[in-house]
Short mmCIF file of C-alpha atoms in Angstrom, two decimals:
data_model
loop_
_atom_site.label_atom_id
_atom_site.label_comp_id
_atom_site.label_asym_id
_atom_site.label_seq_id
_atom_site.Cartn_x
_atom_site.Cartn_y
_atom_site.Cartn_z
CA UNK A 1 35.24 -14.95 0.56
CA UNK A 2 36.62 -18.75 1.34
CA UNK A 3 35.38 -20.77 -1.36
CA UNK A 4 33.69 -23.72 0.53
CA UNK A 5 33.39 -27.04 -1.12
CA UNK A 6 30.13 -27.75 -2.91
CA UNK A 7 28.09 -29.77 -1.01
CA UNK A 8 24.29 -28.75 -1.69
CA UNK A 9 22.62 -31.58 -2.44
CA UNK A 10 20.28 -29.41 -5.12
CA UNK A 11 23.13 -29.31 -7.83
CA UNK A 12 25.10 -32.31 -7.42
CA UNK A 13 23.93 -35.20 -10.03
CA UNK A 14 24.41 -39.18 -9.19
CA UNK A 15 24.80 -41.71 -11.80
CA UNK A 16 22.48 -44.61 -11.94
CA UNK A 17 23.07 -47.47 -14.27
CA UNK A 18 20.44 -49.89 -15.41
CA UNK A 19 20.16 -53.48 -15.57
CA UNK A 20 21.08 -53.77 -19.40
CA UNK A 21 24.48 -51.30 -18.77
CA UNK A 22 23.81 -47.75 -19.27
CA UNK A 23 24.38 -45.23 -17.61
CA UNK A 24 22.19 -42.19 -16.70
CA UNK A 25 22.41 -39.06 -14.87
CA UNK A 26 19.89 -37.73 -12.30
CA UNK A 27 19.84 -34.87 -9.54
CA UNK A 28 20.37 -35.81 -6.04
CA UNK A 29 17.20 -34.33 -4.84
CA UNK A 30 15.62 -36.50 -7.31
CA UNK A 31 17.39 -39.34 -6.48
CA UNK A 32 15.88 -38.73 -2.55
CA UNK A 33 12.22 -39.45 -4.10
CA UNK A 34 13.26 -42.59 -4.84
CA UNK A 35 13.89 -44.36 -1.42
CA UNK A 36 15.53 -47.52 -2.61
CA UNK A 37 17.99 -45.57 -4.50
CA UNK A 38 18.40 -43.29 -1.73
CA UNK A 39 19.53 -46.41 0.40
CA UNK A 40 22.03 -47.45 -2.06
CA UNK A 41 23.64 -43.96 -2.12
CA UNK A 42 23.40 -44.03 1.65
CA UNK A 43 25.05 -47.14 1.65
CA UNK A 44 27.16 -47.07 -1.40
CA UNK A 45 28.03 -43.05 -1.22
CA UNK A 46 27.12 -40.89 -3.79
CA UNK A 47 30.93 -41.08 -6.09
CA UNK A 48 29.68 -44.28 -6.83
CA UNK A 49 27.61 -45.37 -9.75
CA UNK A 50 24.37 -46.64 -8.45
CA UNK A 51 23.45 -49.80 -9.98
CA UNK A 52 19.40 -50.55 -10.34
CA UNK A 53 19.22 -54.22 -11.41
CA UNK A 54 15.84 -54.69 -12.14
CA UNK A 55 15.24 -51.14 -13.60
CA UNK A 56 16.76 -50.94 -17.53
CA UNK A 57 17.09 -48.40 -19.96
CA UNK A 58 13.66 -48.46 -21.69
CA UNK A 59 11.96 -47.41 -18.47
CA UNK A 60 14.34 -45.52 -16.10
CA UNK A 61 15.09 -42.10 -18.80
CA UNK A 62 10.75 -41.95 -18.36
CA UNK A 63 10.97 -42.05 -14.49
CA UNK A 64 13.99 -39.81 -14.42
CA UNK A 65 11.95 -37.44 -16.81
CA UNK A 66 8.85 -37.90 -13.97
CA UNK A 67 11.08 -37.02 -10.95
CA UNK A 68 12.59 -34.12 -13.53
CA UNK A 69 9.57 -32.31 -13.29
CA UNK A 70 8.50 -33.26 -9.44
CA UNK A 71 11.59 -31.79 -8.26
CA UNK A 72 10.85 -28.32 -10.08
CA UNK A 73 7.38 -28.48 -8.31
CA UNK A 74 5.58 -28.59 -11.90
CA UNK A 75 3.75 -31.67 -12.13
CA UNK A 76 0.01 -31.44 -13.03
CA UNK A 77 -2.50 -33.04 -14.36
CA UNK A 78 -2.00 -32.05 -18.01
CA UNK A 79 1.29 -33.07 -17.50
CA UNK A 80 0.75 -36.67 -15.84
CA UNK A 81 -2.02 -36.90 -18.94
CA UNK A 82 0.81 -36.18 -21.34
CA UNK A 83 3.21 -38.84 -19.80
CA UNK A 84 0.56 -42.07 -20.32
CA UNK A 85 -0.83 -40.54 -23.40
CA UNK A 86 1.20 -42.76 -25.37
CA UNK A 87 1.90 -45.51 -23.11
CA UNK A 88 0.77 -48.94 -23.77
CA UNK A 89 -0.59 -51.40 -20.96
CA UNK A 90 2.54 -52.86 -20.96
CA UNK A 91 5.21 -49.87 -21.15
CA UNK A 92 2.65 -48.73 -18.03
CA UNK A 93 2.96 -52.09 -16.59
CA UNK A 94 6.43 -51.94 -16.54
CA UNK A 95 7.23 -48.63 -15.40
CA UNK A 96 4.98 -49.43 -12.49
CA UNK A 97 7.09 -52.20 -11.30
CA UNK A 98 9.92 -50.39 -12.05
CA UNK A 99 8.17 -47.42 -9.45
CA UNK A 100 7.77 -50.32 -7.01
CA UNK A 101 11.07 -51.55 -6.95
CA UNK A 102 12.83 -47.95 -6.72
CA UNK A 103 10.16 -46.98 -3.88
CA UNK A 104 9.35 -44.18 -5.80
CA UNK A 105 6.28 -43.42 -4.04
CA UNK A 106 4.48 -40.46 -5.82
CA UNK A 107 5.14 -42.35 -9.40
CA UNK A 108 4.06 -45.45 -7.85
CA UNK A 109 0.54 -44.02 -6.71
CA UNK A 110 0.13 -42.26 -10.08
CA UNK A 111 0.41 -45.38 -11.88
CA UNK A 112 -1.31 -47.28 -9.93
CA UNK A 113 -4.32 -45.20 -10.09
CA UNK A 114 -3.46 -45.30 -14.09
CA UNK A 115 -3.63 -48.69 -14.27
CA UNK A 116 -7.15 -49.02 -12.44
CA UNK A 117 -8.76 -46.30 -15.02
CA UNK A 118 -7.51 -48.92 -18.10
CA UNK A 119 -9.27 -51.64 -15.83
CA UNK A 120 -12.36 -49.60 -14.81
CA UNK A 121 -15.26 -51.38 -16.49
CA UNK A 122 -13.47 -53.66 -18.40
CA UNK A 123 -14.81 -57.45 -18.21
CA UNK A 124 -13.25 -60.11 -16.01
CA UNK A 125 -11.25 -62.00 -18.69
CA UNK A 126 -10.07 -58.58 -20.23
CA UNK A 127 -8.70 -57.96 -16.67
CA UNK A 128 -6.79 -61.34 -16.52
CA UNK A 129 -5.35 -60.77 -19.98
CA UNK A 130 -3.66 -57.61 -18.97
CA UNK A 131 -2.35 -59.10 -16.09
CA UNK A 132 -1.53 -62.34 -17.95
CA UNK A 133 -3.31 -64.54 -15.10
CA UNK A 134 -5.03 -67.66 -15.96
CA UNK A 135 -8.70 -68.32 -14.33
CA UNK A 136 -7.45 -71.18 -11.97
CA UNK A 137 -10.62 -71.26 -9.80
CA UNK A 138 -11.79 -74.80 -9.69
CA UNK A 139 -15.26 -75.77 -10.76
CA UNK A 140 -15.77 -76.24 -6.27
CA UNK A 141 -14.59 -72.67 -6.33
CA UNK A 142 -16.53 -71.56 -9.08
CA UNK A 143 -19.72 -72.60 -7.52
CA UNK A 144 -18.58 -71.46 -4.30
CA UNK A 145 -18.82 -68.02 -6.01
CA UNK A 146 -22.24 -67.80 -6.83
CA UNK A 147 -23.50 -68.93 -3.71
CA UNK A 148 -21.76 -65.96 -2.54
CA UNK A 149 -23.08 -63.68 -5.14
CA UNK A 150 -26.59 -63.38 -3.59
CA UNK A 151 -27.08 -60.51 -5.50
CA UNK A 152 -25.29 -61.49 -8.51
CA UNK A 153 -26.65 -59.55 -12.14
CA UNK A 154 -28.83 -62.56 -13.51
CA UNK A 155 -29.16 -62.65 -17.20
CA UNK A 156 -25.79 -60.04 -17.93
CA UNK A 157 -23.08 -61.53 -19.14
CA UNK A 158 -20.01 -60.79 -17.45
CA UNK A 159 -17.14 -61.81 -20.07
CA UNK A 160 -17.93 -59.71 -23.22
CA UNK B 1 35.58 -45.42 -8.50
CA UNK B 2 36.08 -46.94 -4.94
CA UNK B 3 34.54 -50.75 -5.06
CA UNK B 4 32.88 -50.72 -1.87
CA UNK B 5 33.42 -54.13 0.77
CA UNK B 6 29.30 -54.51 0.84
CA UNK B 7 27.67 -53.73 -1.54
CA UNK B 8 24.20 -54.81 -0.35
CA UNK B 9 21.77 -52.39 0.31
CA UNK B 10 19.96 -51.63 3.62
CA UNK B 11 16.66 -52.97 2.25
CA UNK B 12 16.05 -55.69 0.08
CA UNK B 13 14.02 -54.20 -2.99
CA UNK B 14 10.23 -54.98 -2.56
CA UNK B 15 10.18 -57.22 -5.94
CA UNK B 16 12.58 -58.25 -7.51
CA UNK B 17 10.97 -58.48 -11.18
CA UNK B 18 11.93 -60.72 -14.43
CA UNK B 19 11.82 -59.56 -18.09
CA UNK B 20 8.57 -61.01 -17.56
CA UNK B 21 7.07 -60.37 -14.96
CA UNK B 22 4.34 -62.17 -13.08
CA UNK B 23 1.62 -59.91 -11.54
CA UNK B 24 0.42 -62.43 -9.16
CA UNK B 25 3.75 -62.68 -7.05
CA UNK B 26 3.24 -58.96 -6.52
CA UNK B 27 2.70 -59.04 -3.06
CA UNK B 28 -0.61 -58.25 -1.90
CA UNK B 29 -0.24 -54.59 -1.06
CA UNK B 30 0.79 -53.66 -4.58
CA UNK B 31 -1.79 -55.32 -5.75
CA UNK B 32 -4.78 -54.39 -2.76
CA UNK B 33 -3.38 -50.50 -3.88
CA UNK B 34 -3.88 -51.20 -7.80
CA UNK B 35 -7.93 -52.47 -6.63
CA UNK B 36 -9.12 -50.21 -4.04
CA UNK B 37 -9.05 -47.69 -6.29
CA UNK B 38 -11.95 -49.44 -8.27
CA UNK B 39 -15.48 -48.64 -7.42
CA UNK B 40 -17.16 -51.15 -4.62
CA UNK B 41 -19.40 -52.60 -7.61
CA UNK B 42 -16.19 -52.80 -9.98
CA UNK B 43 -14.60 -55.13 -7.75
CA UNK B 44 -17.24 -57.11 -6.51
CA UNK B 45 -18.18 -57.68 -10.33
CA UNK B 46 -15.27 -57.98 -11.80
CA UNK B 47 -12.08 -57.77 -10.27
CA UNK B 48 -12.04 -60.70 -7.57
CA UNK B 49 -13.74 -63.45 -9.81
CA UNK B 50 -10.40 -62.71 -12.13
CA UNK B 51 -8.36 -65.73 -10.01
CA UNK B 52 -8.18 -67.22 -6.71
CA UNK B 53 -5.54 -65.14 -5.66
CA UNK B 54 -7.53 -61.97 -6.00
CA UNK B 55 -10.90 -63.23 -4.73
CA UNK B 56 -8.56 -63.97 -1.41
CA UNK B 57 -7.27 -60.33 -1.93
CA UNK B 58 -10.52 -58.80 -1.69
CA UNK B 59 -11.28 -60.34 1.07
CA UNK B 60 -9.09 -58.48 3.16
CA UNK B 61 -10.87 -55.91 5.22
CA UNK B 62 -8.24 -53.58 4.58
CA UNK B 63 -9.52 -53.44 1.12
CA UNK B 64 -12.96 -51.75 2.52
CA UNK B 65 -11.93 -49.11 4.06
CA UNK B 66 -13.51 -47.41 1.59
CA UNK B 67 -17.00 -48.27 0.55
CA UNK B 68 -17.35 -46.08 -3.06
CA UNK B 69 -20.70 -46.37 -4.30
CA UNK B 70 -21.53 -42.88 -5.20
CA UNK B 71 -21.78 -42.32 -9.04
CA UNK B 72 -25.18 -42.21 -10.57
CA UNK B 73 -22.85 -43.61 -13.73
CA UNK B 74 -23.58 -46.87 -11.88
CA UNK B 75 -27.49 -47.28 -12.90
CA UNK B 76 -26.38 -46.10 -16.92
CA UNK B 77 -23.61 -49.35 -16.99
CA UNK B 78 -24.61 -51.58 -19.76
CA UNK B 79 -24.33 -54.24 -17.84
CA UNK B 80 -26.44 -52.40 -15.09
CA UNK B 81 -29.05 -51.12 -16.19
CA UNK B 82 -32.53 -52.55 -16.70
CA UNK B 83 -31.96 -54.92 -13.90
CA UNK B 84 -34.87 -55.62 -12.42
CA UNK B 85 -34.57 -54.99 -8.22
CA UNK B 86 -31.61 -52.77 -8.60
CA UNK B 87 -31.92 -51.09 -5.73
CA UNK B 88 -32.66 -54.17 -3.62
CA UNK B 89 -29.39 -55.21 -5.34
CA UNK B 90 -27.22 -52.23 -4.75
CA UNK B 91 -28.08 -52.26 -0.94
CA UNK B 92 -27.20 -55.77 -0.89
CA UNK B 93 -24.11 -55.54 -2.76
CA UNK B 94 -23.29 -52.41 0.39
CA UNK B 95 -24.27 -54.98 2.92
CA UNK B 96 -22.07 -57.38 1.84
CA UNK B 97 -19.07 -54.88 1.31
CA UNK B 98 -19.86 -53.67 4.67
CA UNK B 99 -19.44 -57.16 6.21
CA UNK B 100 -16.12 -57.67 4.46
CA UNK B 101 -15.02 -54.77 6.44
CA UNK B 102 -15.24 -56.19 9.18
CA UNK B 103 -15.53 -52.47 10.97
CA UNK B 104 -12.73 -51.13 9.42
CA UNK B 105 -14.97 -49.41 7.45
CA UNK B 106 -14.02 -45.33 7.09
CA UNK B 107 -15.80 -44.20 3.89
CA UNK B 108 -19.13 -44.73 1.94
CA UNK B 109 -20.71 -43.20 -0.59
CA UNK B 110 -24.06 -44.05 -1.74
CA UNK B 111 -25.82 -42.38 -4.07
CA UNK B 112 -29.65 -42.95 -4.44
CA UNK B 113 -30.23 -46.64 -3.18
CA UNK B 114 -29.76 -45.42 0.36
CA UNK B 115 -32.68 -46.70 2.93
CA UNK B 116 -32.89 -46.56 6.81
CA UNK B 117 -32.69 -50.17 6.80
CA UNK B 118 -28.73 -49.99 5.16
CA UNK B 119 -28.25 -46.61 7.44
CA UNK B 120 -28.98 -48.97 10.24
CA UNK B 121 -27.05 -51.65 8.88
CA UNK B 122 -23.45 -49.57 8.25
CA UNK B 123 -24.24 -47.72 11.84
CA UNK B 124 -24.58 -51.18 13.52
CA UNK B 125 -21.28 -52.30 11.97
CA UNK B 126 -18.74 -49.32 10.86
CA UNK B 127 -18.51 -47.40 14.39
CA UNK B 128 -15.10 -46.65 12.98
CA UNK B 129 -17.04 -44.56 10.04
CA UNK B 130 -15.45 -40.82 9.40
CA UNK B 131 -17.48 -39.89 6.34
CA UNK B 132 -20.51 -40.41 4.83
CA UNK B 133 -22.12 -39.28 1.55
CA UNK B 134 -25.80 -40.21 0.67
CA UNK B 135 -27.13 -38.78 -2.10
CA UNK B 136 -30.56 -38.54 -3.36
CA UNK B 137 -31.27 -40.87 -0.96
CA UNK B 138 -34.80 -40.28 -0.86
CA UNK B 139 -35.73 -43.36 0.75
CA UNK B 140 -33.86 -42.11 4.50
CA UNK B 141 -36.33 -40.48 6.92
CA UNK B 142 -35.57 -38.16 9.83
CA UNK B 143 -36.59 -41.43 12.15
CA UNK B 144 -33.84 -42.89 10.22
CA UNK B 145 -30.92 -40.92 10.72
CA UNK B 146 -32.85 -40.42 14.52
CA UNK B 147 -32.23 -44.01 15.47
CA UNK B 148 -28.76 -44.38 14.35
CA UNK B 149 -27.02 -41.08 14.42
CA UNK B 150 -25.35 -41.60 17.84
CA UNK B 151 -23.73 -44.96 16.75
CA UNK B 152 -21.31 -42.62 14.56
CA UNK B 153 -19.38 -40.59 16.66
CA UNK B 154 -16.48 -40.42 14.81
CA UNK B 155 -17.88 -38.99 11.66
CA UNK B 156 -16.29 -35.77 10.62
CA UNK B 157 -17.85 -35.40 7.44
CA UNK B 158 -21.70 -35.79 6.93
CA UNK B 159 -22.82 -35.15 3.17
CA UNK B 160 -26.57 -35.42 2.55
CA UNK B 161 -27.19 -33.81 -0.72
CA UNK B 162 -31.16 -33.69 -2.33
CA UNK B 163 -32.08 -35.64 0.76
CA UNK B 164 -35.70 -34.94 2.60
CA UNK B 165 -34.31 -34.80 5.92
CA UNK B 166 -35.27 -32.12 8.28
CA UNK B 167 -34.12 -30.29 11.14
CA UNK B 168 -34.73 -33.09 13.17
CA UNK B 169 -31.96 -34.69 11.69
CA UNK B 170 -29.77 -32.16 11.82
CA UNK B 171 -30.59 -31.91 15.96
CA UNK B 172 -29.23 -35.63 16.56
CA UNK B 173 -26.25 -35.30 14.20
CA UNK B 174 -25.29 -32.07 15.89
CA UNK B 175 -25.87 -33.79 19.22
CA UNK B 176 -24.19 -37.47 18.41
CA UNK B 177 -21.14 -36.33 16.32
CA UNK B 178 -18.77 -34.12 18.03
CA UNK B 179 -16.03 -34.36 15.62
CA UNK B 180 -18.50 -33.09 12.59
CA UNK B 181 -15.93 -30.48 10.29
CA UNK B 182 -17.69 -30.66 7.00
CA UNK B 183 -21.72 -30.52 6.56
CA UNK B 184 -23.49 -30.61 3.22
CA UNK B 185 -27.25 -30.21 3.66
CA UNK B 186 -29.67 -29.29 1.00
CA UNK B 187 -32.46 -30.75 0.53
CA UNK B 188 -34.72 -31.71 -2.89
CA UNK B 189 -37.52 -29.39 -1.52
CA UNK B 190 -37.96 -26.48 -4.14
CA UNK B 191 -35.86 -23.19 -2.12
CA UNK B 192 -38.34 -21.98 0.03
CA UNK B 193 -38.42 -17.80 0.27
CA UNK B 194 -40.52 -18.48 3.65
CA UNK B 195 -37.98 -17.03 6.19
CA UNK B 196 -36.71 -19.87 8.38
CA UNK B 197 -33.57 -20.15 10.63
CA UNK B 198 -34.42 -23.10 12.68
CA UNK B 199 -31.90 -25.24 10.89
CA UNK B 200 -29.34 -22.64 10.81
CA UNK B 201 -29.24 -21.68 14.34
CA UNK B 202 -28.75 -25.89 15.15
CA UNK B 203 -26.04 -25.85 13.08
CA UNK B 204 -24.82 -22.38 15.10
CA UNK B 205 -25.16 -24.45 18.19
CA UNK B 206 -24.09 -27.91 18.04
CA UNK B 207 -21.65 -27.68 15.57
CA UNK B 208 -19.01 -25.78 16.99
CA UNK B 209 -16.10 -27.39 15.29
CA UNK B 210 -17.10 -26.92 11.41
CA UNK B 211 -14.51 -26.28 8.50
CA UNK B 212 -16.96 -26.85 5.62
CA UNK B 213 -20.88 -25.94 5.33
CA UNK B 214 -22.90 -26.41 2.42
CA UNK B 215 -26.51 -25.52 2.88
CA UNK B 216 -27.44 -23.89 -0.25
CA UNK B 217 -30.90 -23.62 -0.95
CA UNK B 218 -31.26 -22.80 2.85
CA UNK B 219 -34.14 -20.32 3.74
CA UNK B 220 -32.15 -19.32 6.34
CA UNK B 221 -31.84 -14.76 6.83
CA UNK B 222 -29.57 -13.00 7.93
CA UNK B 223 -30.17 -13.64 11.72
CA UNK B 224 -29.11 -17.62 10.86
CA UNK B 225 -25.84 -16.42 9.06
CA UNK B 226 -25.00 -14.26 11.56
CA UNK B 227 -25.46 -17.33 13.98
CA UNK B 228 -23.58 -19.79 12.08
CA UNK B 229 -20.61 -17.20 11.68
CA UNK B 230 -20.50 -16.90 15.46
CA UNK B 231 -21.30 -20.41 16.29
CA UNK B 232 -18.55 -21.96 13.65
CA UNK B 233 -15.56 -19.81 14.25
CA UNK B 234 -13.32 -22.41 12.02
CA UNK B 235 -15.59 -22.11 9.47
CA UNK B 236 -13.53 -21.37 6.21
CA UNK B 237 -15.59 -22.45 3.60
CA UNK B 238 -19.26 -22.09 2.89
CA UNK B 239 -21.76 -22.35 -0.04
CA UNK B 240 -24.72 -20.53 -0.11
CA UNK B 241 -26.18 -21.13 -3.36
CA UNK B 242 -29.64 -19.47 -4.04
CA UNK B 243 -30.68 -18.96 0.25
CA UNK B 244 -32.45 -16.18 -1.55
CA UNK B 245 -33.44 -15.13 2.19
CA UNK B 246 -30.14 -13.43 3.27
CA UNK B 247 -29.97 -9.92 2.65
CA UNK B 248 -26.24 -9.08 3.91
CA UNK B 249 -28.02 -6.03 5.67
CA UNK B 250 -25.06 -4.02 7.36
CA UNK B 251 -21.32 -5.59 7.08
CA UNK B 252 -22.34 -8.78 6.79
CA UNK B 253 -21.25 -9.51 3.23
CA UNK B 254 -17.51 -7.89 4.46
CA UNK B 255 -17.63 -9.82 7.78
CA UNK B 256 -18.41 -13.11 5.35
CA UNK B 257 -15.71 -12.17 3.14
CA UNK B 258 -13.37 -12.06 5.98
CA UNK B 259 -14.26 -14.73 7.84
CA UNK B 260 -14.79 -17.36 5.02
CA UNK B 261 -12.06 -18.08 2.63
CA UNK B 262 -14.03 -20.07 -0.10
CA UNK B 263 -17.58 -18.89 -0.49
CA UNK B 264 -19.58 -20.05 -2.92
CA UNK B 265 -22.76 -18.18 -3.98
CA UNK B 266 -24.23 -18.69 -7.36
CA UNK B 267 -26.92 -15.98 -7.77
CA UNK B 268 -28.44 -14.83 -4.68
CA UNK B 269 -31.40 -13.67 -5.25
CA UNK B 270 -32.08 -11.78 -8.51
CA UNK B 271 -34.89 -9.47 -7.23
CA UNK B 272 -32.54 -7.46 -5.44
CA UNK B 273 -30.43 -5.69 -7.76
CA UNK B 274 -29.34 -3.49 -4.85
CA UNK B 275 -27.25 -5.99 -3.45
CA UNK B 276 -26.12 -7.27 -7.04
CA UNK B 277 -24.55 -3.59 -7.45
CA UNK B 278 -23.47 -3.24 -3.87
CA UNK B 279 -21.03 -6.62 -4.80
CA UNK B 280 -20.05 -5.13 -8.02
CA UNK B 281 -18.56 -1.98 -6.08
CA UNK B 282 -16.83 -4.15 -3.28
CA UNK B 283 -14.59 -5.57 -6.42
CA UNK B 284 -14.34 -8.66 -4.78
CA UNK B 285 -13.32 -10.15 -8.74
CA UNK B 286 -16.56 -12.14 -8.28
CA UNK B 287 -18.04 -11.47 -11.32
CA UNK B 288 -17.23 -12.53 -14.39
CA UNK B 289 -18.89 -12.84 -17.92
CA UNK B 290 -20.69 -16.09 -16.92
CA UNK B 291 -22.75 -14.14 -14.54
CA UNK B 292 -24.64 -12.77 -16.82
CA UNK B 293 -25.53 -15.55 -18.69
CA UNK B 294 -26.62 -17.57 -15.68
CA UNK B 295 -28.81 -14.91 -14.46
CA UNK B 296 -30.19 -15.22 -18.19
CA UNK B 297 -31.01 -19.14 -17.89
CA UNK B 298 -32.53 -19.03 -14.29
CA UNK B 299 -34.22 -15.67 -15.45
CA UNK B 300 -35.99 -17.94 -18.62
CA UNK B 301 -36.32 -21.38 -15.68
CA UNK B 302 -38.28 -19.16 -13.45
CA UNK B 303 -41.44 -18.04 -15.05
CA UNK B 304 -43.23 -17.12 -12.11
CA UNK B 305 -41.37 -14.35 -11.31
CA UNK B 306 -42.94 -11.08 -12.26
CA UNK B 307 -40.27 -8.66 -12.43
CA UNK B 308 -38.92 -9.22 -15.35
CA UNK B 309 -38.52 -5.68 -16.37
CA UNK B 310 -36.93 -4.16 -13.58
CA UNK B 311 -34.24 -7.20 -13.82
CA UNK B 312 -33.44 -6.33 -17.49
CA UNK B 313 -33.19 -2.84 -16.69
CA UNK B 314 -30.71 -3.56 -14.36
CA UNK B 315 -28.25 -5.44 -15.68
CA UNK B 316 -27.74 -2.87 -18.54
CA UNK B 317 -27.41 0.16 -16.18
CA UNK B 318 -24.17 0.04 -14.72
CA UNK B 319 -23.94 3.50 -13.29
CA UNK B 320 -26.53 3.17 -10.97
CA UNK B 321 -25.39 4.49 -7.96
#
């Protein structure tokens, strides 16, 4: 009974620290969901503390807690309800960026279909306030537009 | 902790984001993902007159790959309803969303606007199409779906729910699309109990390759089933909601059960209690407490039916052999 060295992935953790200086602690089969962090271990080796820029410590312990439960195969709808329950447009805004950044594909889609359902029949200047965008179509533009809108909703008004 | 010689990853990060950041340097993709996933009528309303930047997005025919008009929610909108010409409107809006597809065009799903004129329309432009869903689209013909049907030869998925097509239909789509997994065809005409398998042996015949079959409301017998289990040997899931024709004479409901892994059913036909008890002793854990009260609602819809007595009778004996 040779004790061999440890080297399943499934138990060994890897330390990521975020933009702002902390430190956190995630499994390494976690760690392969995300693909840009993946690439940094690949690169870096997996000793090494794994340092995520552009990701800080508000958002990253919520992501970790995602990838927690992905890992252990018991992610579900209640529980994807649960995690934006309490989320504001901008903690979901952020966390989706975040998923971009990390290449953390299955939290990426999630939120992305999130963030459409808060935009789903909301009104055009609604839509650019949440994305703080500015309507910069020119009045040639804007004209341009209804042309194009042959069968533009006369008579409803679009901004409410 | 070694400090490594290069530490630059293999891949530059997709963003690189600020404490603020800007949504419209996303690039495209992020954003294209974040819009697709509103309805057709969503973003041709709303979400490209935001800015420039995402009226250019939208544009994009990879952005209409998927044409979703399908939720009757769309004639209750506030903004919606009461518009005068809103059909003429809706199949306009599909035109246009078809154009922007520039044939790239996989999915649609209309619901109730449908005409032959649009069928036409998406067939002479989307020969990429894979599925189609047109529901209540009581304004498509048999001549309709006649003239276009071999234009889509790639679909694999044909759903046309409360439609008044007939078996004529069904003949061209199971000669024109080859591919065809997954039928849904029931039509708005009130079940018939006049025997008829002409539809189900087409299906039997010319669509050899099917996954998924919803006919319910069929008046297809036994003779049809018996066809379609033979003729669809991948056939794994089937609904056959009220075809209160079949009578699962011999080992036909045990041959269904074994060939079919998700069979849906409702209440077959509540005049025959035999078969009602029969299920009950297979223990197939179909029944549950619901089924009672469902037989209770269509019992009180149905007031033609003139056996009232012998039904009641039997769903309190349970130890009739």
């Amino acid at each position: 009974m040779a004790q061999e060295a440890s080297s399943s992935t499934s138990s060994k953790t890897i330390s990521l620290k975020t933009g702002d200086g902390e430190i956190f602690e995630i499994e390494a089969s976690a760690a392969k969901q995300m693909k840009t962090v993946q690439r940094l271990i690949d690169d870096l080796g997996d000793d090494i503390t794994i340092p995520l820029h552009n990701v800080f410590s508000k958002e990253l312990p919520k992501i970790i807690e995602y990838y927690k439960k992905d890992i252990t195969g018991e992610i579900t709808k209640d529980f994807e309800a649960e995690f934006v329950k309490d989320l504001n447009d901008d903690e979901v805004k952020v966390l989706f960026l975040a998923a971009n950044y990390l290449d953390a594909n299955k939290l990426f889609e999630f939120l992305s279909q999130n963030i459409a359902d808060r935009l789903e029949s909301k009104s055009v200047e609604y839509v650019r306030k949440y994305f703080g965008v500015e309507n910069d179509f020119t009045p040639e533009e804007e004209s341009k537009l209804r042309e194009e809108r042959a069968w533009s909703f006369r008579g409803i008004k679009e901004d409410e | 902790m070694a400090s490594s010689s290069s530490s630059t990853p293999a891949k530059k990060p997709k963003l690189k984001i600020t404490t603020n950041p800007n949504w419209l340097e996303l690039p495209r993709d992020i954003t294209s993902n974040i819009l697709q996933r509103l309805g057709t009528v969503e973003i041709l309303k709303n979400a490209r007159n935001v800015c420039p930047y995402w009226w250019n997005i939208c544009k994009d025919p990879s952005m209409w790959r998927n044409i979703d008009m399908g939720t009757v929610d769309l004639y209750f909108e506030p903004a919606i309803r009461g518009t005068p010409d809103l059909d003429d409107r809706l199949v306009k809006m599909c035109q246009y969303a078809v154009d922007l597809s520039s044939g790239h065009l996989e999915k649609i799903n209309i619901n109730s606007f449908g005409t032959d004129a649009l069928l036409k329309y998406i067939a002479d432009r989307a020969s990429n199409l894979q599925h189609i869903r047109l529901a209540s689209c009581c304004q498509i013909s048999d001549e309709g779906w006649c003239e276009v049907a071999k234009k889509f030869v790639l679909l694999k998925e044909i759903d046309i729910s409360q439609g008044f097509q007939s078996k004529k239909s069904l003949e061209v789509i199971g000669q024109s699309c080859p591919l065809l997994k997954s039928l849904t065809f029931n039509g708005t005409s009130d079940q018939s109990l006049i025997n008829c398998d002409d539809e189900a042996l087409i299906i039997a015949k010319t669509m050899s390759g099917l996954c998924h079959l919803d006919i319910h409301g069929n008046p297809l017998t036994d003779v049809g089933l018996i066809a379609i289990l033979d003729g669809c040997p991948l056939l794994k899931s089937l609904d056959i909601t009220r075809c209160f024709n079949l009578e699962f004479s011999g080992n036909l409901w045990r041959r269904l059960h074994n060939q079919i892994k998700n069979l849906e059913f409702g209440l077959l036909n509540k005049k025959d209690l035999e078969i009602w008890e029969y299920l009950s002793e297979s223990c197939f854990n179909i029944f549950d407490s619901n089924v009672n009260s469902y037989y209770e609602m269509v019992d009180s819809e149905d007031e033609d039916e003139d056996e009232h007595e012998d039904e009641d009778e039997g769903i309190d004996d349970d130890t009739n052999a």
